[in-house]
Coordinates of C-alpha atoms in Angstrom, one line a residue:
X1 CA -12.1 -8.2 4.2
X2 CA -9.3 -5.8 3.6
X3 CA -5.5 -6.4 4.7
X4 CA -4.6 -3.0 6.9
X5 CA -2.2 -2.3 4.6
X6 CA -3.3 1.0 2.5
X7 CA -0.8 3.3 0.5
X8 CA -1.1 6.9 0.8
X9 CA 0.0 9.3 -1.9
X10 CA 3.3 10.0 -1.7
X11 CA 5.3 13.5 -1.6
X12 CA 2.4 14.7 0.6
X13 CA 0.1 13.7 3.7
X14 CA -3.1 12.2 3.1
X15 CA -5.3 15.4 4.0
X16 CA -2.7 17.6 1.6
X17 CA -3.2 15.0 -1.4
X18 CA -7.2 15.1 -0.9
X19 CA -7.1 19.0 -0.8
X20 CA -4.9 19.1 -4.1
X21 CA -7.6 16.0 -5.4
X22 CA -10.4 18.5 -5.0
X23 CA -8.8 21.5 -6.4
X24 CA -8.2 19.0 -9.3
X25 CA -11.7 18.1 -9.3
X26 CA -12.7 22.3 -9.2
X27 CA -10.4 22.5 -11.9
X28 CA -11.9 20.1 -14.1
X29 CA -15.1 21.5 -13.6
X30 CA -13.9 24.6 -15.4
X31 CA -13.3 22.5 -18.5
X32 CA -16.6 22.6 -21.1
X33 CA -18.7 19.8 -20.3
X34 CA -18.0 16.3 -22.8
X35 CA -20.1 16.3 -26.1
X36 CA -22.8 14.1 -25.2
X37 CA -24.7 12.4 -28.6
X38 CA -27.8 13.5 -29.4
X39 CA -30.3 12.3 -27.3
X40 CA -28.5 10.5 -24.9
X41 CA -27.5 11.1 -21.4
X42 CA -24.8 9.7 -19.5
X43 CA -25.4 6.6 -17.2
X44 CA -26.0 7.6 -13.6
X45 CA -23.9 7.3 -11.2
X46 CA -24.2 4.3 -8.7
X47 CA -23.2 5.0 -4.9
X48 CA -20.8 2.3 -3.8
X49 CA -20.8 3.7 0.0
X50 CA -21.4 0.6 2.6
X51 CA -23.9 1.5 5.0
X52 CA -22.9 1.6 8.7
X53 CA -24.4 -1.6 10.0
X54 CA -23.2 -3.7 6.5
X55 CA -19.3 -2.8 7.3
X56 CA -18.8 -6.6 8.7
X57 CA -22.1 -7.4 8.3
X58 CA -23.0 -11.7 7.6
X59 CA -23.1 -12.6 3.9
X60 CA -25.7 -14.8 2.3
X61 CA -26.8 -16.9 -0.6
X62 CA -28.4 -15.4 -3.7
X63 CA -30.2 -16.6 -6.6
X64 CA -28.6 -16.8 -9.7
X65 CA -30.5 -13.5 -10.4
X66 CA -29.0 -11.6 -7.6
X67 CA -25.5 -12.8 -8.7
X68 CA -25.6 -11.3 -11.8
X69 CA -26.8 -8.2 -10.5
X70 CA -23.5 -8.6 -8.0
X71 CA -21.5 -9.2 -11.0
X72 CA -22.3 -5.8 -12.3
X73 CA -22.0 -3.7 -9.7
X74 CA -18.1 -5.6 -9.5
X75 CA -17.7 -4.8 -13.0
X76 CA -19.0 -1.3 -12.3
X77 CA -16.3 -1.0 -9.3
X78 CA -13.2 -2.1 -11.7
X79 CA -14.3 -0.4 -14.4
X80 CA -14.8 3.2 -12.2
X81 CA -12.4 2.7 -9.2
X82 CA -9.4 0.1 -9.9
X83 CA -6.4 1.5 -11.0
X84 CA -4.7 -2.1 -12.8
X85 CA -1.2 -2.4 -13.4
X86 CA 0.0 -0.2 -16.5
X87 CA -0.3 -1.7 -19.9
X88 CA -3.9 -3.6 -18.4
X89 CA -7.7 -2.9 -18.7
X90 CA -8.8 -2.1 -14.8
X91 CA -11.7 -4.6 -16.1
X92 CA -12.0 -7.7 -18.1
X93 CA -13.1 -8.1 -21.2
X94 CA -17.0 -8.5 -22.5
X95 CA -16.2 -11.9 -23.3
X96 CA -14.4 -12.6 -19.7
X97 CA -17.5 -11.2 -17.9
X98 CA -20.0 -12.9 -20.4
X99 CA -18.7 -15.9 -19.5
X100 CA -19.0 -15.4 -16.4
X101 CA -22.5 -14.5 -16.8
X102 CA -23.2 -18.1 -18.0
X103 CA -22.0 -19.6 -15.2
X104 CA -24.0 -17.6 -12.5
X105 CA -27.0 -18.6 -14.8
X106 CA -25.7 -22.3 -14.6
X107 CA -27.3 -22.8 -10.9
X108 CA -30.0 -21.7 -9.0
X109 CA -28.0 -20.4 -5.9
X110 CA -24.8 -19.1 -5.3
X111 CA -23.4 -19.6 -1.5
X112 CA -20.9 -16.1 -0.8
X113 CA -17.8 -18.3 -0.6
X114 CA -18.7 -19.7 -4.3
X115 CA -19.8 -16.6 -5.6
X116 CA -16.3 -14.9 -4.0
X117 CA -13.9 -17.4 -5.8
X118 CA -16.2 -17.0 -9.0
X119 CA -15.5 -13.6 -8.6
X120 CA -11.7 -13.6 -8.0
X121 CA -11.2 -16.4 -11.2
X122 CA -12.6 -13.4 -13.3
X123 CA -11.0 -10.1 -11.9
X124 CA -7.8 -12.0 -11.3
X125 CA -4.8 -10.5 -12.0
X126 CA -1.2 -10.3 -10.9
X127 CA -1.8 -7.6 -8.2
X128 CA -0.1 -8.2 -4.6
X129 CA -3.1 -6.5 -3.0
X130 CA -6.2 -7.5 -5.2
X131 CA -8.2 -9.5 -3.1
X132 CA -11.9 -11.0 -2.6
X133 CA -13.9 -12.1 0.6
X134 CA -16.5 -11.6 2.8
X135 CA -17.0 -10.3 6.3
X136 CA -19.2 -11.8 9.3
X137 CA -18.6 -14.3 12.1
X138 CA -16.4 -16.7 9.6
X139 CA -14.8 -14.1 7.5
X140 CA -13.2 -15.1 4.2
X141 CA -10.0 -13.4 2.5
X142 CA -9.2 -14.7 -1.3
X143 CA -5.9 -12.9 -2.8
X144 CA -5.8 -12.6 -6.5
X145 CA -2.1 -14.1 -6.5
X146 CA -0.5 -16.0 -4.4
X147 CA 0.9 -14.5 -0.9
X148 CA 4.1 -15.9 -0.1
X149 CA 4.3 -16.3 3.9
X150 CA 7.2 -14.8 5.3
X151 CA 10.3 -16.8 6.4
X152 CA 9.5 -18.9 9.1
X153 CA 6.2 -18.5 9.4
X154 CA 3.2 -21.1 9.5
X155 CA 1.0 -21.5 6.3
X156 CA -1.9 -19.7 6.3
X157 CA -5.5 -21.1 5.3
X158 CA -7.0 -19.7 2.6
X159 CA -10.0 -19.0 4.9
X160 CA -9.6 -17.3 7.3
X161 CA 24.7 2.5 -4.3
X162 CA 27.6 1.0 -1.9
X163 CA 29.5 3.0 0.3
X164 CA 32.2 5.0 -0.5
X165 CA 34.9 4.3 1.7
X166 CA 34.9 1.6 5.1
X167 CA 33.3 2.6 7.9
X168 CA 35.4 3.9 11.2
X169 CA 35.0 1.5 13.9
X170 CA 32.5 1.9 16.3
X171 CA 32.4 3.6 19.3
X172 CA 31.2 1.2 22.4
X173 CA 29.2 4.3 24.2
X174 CA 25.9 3.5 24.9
X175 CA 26.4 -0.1 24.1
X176 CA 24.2 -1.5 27.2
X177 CA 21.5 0.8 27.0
X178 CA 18.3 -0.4 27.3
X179 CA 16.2 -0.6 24.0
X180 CA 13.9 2.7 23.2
X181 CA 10.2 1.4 22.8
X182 CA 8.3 4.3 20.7
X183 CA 4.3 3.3 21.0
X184 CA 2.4 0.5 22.6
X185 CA 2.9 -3.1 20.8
X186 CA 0.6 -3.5 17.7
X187 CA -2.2 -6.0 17.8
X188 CA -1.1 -7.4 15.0
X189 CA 2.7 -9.2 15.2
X190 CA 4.8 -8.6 17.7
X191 CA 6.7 -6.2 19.3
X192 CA 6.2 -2.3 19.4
X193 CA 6.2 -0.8 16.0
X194 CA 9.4 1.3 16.2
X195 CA 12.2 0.0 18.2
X196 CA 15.9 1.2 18.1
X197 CA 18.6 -1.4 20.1
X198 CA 22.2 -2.2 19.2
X199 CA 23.7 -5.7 17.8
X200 CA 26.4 -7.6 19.9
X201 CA 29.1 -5.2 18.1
X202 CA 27.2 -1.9 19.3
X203 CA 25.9 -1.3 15.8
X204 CA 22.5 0.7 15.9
X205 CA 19.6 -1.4 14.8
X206 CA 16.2 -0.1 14.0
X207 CA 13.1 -2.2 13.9
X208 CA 10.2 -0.6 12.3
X209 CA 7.5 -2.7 11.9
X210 CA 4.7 -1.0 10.3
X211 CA 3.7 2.4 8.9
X212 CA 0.1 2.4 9.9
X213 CA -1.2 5.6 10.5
X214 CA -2.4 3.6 13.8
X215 CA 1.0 3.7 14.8
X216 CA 1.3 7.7 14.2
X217 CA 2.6 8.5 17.9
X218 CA 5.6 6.0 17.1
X219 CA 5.7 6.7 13.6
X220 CA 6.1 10.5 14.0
X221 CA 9.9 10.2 15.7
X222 CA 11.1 8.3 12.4
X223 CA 12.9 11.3 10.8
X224 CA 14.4 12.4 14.5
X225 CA 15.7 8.9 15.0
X226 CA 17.0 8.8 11.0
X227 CA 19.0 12.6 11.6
X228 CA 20.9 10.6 14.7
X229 CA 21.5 7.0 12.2
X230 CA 22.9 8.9 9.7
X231 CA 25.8 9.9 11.9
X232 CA 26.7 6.5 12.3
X233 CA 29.2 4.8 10.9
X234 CA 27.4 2.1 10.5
X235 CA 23.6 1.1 11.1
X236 CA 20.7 -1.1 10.6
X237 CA 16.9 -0.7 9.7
X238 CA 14.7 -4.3 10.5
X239 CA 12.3 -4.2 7.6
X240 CA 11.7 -7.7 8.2
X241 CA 7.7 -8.5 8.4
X242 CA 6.6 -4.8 7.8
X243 CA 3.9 -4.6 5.7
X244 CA 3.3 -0.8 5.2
X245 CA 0.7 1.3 5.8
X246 CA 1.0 5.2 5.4
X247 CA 4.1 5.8 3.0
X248 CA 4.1 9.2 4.0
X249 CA 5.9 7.8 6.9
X250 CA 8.1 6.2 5.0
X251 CA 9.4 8.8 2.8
X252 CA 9.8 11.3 5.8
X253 CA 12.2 8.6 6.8
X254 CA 14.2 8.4 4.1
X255 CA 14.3 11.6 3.3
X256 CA 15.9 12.5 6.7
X257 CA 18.9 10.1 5.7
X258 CA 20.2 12.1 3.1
X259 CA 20.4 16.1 1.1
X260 CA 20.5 14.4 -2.6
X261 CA 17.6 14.3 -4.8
X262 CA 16.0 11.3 -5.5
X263 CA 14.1 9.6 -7.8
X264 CA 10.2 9.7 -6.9
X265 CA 8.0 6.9 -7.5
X266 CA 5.9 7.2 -10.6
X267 CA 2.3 7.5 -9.9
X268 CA -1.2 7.5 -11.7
X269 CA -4.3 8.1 -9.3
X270 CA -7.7 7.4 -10.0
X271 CA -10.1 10.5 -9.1
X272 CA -13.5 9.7 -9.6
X273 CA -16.9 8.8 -7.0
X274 CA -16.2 5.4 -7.2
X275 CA -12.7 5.8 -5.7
X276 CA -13.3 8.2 -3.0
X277 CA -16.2 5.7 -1.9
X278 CA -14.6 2.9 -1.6
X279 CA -11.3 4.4 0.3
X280 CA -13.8 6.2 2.4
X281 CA -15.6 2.5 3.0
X282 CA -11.8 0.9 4.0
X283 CA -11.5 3.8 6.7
X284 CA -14.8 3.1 8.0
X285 CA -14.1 -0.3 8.5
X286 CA -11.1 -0.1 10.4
X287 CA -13.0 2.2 12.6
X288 CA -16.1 -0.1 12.9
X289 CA -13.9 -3.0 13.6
X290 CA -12.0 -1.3 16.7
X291 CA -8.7 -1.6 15.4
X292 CA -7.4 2.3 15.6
X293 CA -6.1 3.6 19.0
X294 CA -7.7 6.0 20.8
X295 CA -4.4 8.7 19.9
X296 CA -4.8 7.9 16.2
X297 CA -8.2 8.6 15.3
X298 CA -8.4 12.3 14.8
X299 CA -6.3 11.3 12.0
X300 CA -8.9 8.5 10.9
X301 CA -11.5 10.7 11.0
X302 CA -9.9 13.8 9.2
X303 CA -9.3 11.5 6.2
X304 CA -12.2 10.2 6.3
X305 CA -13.9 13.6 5.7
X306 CA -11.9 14.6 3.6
X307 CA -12.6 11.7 1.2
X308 CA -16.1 12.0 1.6
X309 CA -15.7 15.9 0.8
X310 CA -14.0 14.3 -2.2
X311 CA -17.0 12.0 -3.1
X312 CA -19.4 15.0 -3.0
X313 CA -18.0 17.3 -5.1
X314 CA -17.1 14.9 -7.8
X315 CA -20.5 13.3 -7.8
X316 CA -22.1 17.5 -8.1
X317 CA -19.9 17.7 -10.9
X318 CA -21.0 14.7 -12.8
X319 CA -24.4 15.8 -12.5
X320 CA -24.5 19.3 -13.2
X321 CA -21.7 19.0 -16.2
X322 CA -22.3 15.3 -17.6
X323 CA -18.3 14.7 -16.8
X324 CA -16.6 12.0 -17.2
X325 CA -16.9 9.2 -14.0
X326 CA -13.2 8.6 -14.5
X327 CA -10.2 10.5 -14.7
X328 CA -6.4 9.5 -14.6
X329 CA -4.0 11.6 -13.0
X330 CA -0.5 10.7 -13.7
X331 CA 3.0 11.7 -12.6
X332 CA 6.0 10.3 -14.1
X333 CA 9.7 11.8 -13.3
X334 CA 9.3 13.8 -10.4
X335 CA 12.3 14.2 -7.9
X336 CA 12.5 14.5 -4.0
X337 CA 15.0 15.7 -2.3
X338 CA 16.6 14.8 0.9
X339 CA 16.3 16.8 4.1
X340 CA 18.9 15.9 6.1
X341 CA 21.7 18.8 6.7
X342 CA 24.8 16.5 4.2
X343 CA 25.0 13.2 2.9
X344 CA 24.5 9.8 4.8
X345 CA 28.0 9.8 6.5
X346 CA 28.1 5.9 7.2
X347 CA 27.0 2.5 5.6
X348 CA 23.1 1.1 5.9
X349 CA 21.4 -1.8 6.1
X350 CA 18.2 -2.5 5.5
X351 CA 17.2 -5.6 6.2
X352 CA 14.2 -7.6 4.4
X353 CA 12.3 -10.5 4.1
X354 CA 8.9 -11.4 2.1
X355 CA 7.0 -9.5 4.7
X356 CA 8.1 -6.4 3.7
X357 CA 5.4 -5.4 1.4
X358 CA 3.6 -2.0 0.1
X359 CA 4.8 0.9 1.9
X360 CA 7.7 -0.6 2.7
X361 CA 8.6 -1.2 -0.8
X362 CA 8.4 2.0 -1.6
X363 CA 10.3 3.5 1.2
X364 CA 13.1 0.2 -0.7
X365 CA 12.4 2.1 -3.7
X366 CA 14.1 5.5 -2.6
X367 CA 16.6 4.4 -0.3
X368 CA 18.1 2.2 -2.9
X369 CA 19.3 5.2 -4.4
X370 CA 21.3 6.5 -1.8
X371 CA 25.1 5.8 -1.6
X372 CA 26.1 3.9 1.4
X373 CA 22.9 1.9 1.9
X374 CA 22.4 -1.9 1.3
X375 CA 19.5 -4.4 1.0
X376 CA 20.3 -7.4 2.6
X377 CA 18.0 -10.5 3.2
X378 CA 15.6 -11.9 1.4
X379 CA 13.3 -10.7 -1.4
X380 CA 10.3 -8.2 -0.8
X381 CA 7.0 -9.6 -1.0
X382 CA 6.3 -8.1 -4.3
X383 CA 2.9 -6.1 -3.1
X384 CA 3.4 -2.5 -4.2
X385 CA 2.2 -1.5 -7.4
X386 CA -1.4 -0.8 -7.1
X387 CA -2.2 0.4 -3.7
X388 CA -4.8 3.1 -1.6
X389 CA -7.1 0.2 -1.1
X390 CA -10.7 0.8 -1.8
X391 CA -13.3 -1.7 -0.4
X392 CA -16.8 -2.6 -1.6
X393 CA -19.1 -4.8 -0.3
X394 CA -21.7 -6.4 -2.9
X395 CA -25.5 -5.9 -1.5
X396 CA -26.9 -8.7 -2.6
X397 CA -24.5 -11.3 -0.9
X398 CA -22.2 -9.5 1.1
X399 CA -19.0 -10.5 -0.8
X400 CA -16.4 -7.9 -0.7
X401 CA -14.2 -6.5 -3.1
X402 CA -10.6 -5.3 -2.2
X403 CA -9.1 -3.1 -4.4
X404 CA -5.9 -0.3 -4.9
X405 CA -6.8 3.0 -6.8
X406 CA -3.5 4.3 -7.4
X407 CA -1.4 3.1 -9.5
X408 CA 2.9 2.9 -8.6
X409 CA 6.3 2.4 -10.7
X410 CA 10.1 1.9 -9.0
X411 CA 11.9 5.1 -10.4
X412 CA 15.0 3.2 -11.9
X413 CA 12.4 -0.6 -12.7
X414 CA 14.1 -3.0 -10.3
X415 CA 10.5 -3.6 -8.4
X416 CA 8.4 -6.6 -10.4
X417 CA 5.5 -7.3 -8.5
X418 CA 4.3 -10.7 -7.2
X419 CA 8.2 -10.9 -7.3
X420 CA 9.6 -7.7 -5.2
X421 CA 12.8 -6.1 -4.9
X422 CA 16.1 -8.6 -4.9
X423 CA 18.8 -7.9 -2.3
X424 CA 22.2 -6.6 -2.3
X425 CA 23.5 -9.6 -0.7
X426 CA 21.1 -12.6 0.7
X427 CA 21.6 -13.2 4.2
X428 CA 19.4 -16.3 5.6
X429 CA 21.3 -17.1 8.8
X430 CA 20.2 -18.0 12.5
X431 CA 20.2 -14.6 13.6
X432 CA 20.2 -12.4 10.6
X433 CA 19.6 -8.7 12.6
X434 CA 23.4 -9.7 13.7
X435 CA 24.4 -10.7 10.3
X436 CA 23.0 -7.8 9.0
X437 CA 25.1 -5.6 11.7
X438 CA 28.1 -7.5 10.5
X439 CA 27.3 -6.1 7.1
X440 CA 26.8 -2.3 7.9
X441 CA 30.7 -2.4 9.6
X442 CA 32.4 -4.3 6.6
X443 CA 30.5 -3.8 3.5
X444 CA 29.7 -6.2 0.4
X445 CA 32.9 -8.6 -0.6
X446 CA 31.5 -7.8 -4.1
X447 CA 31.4 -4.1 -4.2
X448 CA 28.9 -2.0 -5.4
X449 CA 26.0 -3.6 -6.4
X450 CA 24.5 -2.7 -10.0
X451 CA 21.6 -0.3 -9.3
X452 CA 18.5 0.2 -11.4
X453 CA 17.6 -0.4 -15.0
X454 CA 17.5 3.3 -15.3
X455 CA 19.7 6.2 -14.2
X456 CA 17.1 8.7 -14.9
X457 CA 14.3 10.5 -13.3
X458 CA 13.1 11.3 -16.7
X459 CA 9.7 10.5 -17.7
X460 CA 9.3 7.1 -19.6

């Protein structure tokens, strides 16, 4: 089944980006409809929606016949849904899934598991959030590429710029006050996900652990909390484990640090049925499954209709004006700009590890660019650049397909995925949120560190 990270579209909230989606789509459908060739009509379009009762529904064993039908309705989800990693097909190629074909046909039966790795060998490819499975009482998660556990952590089974100028010293007020707990504690790791306490030197250090819009209530006081760290002369943010969720949270964050512009992630979006569908599917699962707080899902829900809104209207329009099933909206060399009232006034640091992943890479990828903040730690995960995870579920066996439909790029090309973002300066001590403190009050010993492979918004 689906990890709960999802990317949302950046620059915007997830109901604005929808809206702007359908005026897209109404846009579109004032375009003349594609030349179709004499005598022959498009292929219909297949509805990828999971019913209700099949969102974690047991898988089974099919026939060799049933397979192949699976096979084709993956292919079918690649080909109309996956956004791939620029310069790839979204799909592999008539030979890759004619081979595959011959090996379905090899055996009678195909047990989910089998049919699931089968599956992931031949839509493989080196995307950090990819990933194959099934649902049910043992439920089964396959990655595309390997998932690196974070630092310290027990193996899992496959089944189940620099500052300008030092920093003044800091004051001790407030230095015993108790730590500020924003939300209940997630399910899911530990701790609440947004804490604020202060390192043995009275340094102000800020764990954020998530950005799932589950965690909206905490969520929601991240640019408040950002306008009072950027006074500072010095602070932490604990990255370490976070990974992401809603980057809309994450942006609002970073933008509160800081009034310069800055470089906005690249972005190509998939709009088509397939997409909406299958996004639509991934909220309905976390639903189903009980996992979103009672305060959170208005905000569930919301989505949710609007992606199904989405799904409507671009299925009408397929019908009534033969249009494409596919279409590829792309923005390259935008800029944001900061909203805080002057510059960041002290030295940051954000500290890392290989569970920072997705949304928190991309909140990595704009803070890099501020002066005065560092990236100390380890490197990211390397899981951020093909994300707003679709999910699909395969009707014949019950194996699930876990997939991103928008497509993202690191403004300046420091980001490689599988391998993440590298750090300022590595810190892998016993108590590295002290470390890290150290850091933010006395800066790198090397100096700036080189930023970015490019220095320009500028569209590639």
């Amino acid at each position: 089944m689906p990890a709960s990270s999802s990317l949302r579209r950046p620059r915007r909230a997830a109901t604005a980006a929808l809206s702007c989606a359908l005026l897209a789509c109404a846009a579109l459908a004032c375009a003349p409809a594609p030349a179709r060739a004499p005598g022959k009509e498009p292929a219909p379009l297949r509805s990828l929606r999971i019913a209700d009762g099949d969102l974690d529904g047991e898988p089974r064993t099919v026939s060799a016949a049933e397979a192949l039908r699976d096979l084709d309705d993956a292919r079918y989800a690649f080909e109309h849904a996956y956004a791939g990693l620029d310069g790839r097909s979204p799909s592999p190629s008539p030979l890759a899934i004619a081979r595959a074909e011959g090996a379905l046909r090899s055996r009678a039966a195909w047990r989910p598991d089998e049919l699931a790795r089968l599956l992931r060998d031949v839509f493989s490819a080196p995307d950090g959030h990819l990933a194959f499975g099934h649902g049910g009482r043992a439920p089964l998660r396959l990655a595309a590429a390997p998932q690196p556990a974070p630092a310290g952590a027990a193996p899992r089974r496959e089944c189940a710029a620099a500052a300008q100028s030092a920093p003044r010293a800091v004051s001790s007020r407030r230095r015993d006050a108790p730590p500020r707990r924003l939300g209940p504690p997630r399910r899911l790791g530990h701790g609440p996900p947004v804490e604020l306490t202060r390192s043995r030197d009275g340094v102000p250090v800020l764990a954020i652990r998530t950005f799932s819009s589950a965690a909206a209530p905490a969520l929601d006081a991240l640019p408040a909390l950002a306008a009072e760290l950027r006074r500072a002369p010095a602070f932490v943010v604990d990255l370490r484990g976070n990974a992401g969720g809603n980057y809309l949270f994450a942006e609002r964050f970073a933008l509160a640090l800081t009034d310069a512009p800055l470089c906005a992630l690249d972005e190509r979006e998939v709009l088509s049925v397939a997409a909406a569908e299958g996004r639509a599917n991934s909220v309905r699962w976390r639903l189903a499954r009980g996992d979103v707080p009672d305060e959170a899902r208005p905000r569930f829900l919301e989505h949710l209709a609007e992606l199904e809104r989405l799904a409507g209207a671009l299925r009408a329009r397929a019908v009534d004006r033969g249009a494409a099933p596919r279409a590829d909206l792309t923005t390259r060399g935008a800029q944001v700009r900061g909203r805080a009232a002057g510059p960041l006034e002290g030295r940051a640091v954000f500290l890392v590890d290989r569970g920072c992943a997705s949304a928190c890479e991309m909140l990595l990828a704009l803070v890099r660019q501020i002066p005065g903040v560092l990236v100390a730690g380890q490197n990211t995960r390397g899981g951020m650049s093909v994300g707003e995870i679709a999910l699909f579920r395969l009707p014949r066996s019950g194996v699930t397909l876990s997939l991103g439909t928008r497509a993202f790029r690191d403004p300046l090309g420091d980001f490689a995925e599988l391998r993440g973002f590298e750090p300022d300066v590595r810190l892998d001590g016993a108590d590295l949120a002290e470390d890290a403190a150290a850091l933010a009050l006395r800066g790198a010993a090397s100096g700036a560190p080189r930023r970015g492979a490019r220095t320009s918004c500028a569209p590639r």
